[in-house]
CSV table of C-alpha atoms in Angstrom, one decimal:
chain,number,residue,atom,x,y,z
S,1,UNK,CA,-133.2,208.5,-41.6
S,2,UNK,CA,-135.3,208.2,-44.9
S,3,UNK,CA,-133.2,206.9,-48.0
S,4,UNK,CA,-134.1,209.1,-51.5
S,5,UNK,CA,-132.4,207.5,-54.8
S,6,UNK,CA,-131.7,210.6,-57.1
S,7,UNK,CA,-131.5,210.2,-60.9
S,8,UNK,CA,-130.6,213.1,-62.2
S,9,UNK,CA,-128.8,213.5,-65.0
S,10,UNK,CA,-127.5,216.8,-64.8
S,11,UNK,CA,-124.7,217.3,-62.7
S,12,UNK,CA,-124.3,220.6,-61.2
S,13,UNK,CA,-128.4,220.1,-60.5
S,14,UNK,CA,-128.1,217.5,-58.5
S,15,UNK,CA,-124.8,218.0,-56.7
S,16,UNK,CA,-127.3,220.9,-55.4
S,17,UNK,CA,-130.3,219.0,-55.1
S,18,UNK,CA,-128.5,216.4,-53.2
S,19,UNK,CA,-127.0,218.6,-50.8
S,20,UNK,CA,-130.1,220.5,-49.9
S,21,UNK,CA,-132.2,217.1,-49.4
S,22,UNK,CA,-129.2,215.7,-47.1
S,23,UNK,CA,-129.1,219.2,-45.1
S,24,UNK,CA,-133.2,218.3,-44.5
S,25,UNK,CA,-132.1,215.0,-43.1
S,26,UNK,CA,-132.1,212.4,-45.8
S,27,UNK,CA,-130.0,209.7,-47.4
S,28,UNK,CA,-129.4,210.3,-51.0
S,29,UNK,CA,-128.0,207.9,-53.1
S,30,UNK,CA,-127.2,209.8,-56.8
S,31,UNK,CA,-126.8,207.9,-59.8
S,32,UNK,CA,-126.8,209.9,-63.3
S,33,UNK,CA,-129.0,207.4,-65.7
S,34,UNK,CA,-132.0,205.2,-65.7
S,35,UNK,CA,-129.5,202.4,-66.0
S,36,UNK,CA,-127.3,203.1,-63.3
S,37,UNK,CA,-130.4,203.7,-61.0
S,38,UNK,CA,-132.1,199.9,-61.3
S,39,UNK,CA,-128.8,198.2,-61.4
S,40,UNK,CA,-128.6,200.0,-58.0
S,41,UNK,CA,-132.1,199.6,-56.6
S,42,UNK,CA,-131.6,196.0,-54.7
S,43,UNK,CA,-128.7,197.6,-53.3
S,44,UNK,CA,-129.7,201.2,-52.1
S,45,UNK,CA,-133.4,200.1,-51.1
S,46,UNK,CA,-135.0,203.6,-51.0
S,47,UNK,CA,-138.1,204.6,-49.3
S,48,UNK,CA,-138.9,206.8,-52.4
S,49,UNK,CA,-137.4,207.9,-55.7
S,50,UNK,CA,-136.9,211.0,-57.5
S,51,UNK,CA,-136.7,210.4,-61.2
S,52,UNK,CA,-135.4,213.0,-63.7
S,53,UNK,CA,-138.1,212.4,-67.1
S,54,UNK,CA,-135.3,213.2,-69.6
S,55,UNK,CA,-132.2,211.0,-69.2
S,56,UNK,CA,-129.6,209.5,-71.9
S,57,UNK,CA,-128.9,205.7,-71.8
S,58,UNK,CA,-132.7,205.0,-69.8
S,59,UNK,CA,-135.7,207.8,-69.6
S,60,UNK,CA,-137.3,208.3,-66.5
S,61,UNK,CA,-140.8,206.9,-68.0
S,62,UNK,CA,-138.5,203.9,-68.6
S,63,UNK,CA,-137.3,203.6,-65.6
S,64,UNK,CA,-140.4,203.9,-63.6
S,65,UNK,CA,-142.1,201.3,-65.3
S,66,UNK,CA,-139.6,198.9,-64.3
S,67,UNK,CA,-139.4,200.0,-60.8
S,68,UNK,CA,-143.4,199.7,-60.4
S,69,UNK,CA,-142.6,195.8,-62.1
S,70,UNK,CA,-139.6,194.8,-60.1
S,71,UNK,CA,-139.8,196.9,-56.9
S,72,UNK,CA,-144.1,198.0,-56.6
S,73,UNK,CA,-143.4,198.9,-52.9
S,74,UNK,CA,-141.5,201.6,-53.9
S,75,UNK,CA,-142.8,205.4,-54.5
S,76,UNK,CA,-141.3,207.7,-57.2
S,77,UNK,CA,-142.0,211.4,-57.8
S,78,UNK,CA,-140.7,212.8,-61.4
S,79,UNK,CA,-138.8,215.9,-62.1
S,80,UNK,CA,-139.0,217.4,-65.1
S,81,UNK,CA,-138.5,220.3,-67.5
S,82,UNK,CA,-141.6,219.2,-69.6
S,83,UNK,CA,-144.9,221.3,-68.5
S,84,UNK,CA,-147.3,219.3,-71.2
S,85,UNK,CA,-150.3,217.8,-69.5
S,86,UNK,CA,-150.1,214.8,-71.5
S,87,UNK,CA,-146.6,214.2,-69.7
S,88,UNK,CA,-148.0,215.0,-66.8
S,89,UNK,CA,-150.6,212.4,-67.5
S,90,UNK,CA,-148.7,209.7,-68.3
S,91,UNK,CA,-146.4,210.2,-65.3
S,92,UNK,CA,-149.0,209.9,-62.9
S,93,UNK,CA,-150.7,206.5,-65.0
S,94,UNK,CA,-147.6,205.2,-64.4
S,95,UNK,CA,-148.0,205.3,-60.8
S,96,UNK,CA,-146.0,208.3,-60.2
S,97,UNK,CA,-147.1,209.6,-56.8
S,98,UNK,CA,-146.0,213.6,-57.7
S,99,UNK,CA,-144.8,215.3,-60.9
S,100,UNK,CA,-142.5,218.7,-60.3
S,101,UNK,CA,-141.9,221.2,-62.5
S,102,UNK,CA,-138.7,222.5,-63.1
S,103,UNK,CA,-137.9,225.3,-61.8
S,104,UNK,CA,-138.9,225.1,-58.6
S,105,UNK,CA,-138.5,225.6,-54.5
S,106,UNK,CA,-136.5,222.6,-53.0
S,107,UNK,CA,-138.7,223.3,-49.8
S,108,UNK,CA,-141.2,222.5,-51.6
S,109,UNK,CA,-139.7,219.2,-52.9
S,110,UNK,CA,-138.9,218.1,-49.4
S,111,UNK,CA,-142.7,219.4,-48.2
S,112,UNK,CA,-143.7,216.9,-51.0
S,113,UNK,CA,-141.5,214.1,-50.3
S,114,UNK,CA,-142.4,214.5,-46.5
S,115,UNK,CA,-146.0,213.8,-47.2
S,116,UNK,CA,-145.8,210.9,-49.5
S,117,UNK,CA,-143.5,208.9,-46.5
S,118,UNK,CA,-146.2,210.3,-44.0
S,119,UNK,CA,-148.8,208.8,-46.2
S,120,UNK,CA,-147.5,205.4,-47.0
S,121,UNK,CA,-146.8,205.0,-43.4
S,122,UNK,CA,-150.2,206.2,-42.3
S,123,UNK,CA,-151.9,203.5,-44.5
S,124,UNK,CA,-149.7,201.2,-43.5
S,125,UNK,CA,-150.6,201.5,-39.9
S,126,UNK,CA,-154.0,200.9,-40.4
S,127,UNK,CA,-153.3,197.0,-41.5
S,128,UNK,CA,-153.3,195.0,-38.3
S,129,UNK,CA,-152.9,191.5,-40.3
S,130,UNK,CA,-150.7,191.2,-43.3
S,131,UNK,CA,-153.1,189.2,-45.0
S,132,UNK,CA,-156.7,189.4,-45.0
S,133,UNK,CA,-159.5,188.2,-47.3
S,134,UNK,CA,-161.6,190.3,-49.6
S,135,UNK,CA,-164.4,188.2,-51.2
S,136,UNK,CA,-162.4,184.5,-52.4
S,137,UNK,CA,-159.0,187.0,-52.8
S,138,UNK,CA,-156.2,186.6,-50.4
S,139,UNK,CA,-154.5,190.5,-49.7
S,140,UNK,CA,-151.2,190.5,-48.9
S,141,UNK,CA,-150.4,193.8,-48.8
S,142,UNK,CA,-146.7,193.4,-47.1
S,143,UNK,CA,-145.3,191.4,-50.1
S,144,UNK,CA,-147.5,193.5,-52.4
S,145,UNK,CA,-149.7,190.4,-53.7
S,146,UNK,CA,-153.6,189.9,-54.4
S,147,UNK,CA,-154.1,186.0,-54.9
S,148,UNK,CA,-157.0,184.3,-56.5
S,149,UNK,CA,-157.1,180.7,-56.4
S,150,UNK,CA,-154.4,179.9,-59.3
S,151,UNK,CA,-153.9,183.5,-60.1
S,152,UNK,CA,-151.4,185.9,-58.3
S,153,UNK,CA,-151.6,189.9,-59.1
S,154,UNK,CA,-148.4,191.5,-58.1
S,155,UNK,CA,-149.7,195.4,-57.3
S,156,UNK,CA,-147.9,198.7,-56.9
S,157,UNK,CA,-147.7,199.8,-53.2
S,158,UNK,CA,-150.3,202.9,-54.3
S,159,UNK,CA,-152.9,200.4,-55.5
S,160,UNK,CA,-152.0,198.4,-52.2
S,161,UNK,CA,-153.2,201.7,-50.7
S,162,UNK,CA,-155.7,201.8,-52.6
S,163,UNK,CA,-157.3,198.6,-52.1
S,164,UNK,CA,-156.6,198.9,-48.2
S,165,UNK,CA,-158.7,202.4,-48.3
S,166,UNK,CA,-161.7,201.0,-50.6
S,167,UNK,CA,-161.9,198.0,-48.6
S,168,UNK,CA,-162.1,199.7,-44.9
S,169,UNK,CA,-165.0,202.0,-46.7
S,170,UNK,CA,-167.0,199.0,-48.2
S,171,UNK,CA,-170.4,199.2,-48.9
S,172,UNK,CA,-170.9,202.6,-48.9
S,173,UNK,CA,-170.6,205.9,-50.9
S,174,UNK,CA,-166.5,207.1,-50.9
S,175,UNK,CA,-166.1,210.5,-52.6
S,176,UNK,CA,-163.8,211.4,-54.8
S,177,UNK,CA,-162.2,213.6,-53.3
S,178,UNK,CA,-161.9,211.6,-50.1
S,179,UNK,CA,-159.9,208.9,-51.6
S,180,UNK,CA,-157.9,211.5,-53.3
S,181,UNK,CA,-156.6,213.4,-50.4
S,182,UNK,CA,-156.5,210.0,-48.6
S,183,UNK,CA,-154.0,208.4,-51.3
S,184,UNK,CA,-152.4,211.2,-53.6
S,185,UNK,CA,-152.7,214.1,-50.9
S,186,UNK,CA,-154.2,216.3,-53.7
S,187,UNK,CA,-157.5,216.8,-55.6
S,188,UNK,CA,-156.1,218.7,-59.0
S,189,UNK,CA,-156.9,217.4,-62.1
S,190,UNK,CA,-153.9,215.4,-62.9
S,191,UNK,CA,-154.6,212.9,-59.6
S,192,UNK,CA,-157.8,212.7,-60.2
S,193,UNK,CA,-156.9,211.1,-63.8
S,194,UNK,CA,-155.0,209.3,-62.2
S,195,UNK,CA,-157.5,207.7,-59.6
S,196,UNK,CA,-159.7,207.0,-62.4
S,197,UNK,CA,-156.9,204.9,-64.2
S,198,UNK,CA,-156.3,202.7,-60.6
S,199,UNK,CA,-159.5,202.1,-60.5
S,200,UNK,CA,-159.9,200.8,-63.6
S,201,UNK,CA,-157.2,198.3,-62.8
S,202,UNK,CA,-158.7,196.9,-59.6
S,203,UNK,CA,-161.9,196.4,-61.0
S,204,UNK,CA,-159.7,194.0,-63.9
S,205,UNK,CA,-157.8,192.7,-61.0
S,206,UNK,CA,-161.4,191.8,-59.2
S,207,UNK,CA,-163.1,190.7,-61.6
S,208,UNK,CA,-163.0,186.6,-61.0
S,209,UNK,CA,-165.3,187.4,-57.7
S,210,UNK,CA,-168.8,188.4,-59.0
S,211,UNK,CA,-169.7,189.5,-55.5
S,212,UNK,CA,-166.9,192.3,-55.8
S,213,UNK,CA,-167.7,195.5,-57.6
S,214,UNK,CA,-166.7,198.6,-57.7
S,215,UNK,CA,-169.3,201.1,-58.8
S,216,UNK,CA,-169.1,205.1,-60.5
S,217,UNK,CA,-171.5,206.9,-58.8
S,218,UNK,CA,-171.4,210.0,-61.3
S,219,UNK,CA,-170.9,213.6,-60.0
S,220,UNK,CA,-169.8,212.1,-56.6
S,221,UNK,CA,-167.0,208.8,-56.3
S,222,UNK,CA,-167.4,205.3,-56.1
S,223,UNK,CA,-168.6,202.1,-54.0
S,224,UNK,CA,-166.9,198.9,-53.5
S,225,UNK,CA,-168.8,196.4,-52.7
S,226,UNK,CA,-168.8,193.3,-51.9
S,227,UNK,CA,-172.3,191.0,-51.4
S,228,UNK,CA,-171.5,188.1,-49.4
């Protein structure tokens, strides 16, 4: 049975949220603030989060930002009243892997959720060692960690499946829109700004191996590389 943390603010909401998720067949841990939520994350131990944007005491931006710094392996979608695309945006650079709309259809929630655990556990699958080398970097993609000589990256679990998906493609042309339904299940707009902002990060957290690159091939997607 797959564990969801709620944070939802609004009672009544999530009383019904929460009981329509545990008729689906989850755990659901509820907890009404940001604050309440992280005190409780070493505890619960979800498989993924659902984070309510607008919160007192600890917004869900907020939150999420320290989840991805003190728990990366863990997924969070955001739901929200909000339908500005620079909220949108910003949920989604944060590492968000959905963004909901409120109102909306709980099936589809639960479709949603369903394909983010299907995903994580697909890519996780595909790792036969839990550590393997790219270039002079050690991967260690069960403890999150991309280690360079004296230097030690601690990475979210979607750049984990990020790097895993870039590095079993090496050395050749990867199109957009396959790493996008590959990693965020989607190719709408929002995702693919999204992409564009983890790959930014790799190519900083690469960068002290001049035989990695990661290349913009325009109007198509990308190539990592690595000359060795």
């Amino acid at each position: 049975m797959k564990h969801i943390l709620l944070v939802e603010d609004d009672f009544d909401y999530a009383s019904v949220l929460k009981q329509y998720l545990e008729f689906s067949g989850f755990k659901v841990s509820w907890k009404k603030n940001g604050k309440e939520a992280l005190e409780s994350l070493p505890v619960t131990k979800p498989d993924i989060c659902i984070l309510d944007v607008m919160m007192p005491q600890m917004d869900g931006f907020t939150l999420a930002e320290k989840i991805v710094d003190q728990f990366p392996e863990t997924p969070f979608v955001f739901l929200t009243a909000k339908s500005l695309q620079q909220d949108k945006i910003k949920g989604l650079k944060l590492g968000a892997d959905d963004y909901i709309v409120k109102p909306f259809e709980v099936e589809e929630l639960i479709l949603r959720i369903g394909n983010i655990l299907k995903r994580s556990q697909k890519i996780e699958e595909k790792v036969l060692e839990q550590n393997f080398t790219i270039g002079s970097y050690i991967f260690d993609y069960e403890n999150y960690l991309l280690k360079h000589e004296t230097i030690t990256h601690r990475i979210t679990e979607k750049e984990a499946q990020l790097i895993v998906f870039l590095h079993a493609n090496r050395n050749k042309l990867i199109k957009r829109e396959e790493i996008l339904r590959e990693i965020w299940g989607n190719e709408d707009f929002f995702s693919g700004r999204s992409m564009d902002v983890f790959i930014s990060r790799l190519r900083k957290y690469f960068k002290e191996d001049s035989t990695i690159s990661i290349s913009s091939v325009r109007g198509l997607g990308f190539e990592f590389k690595i000359n060795n």
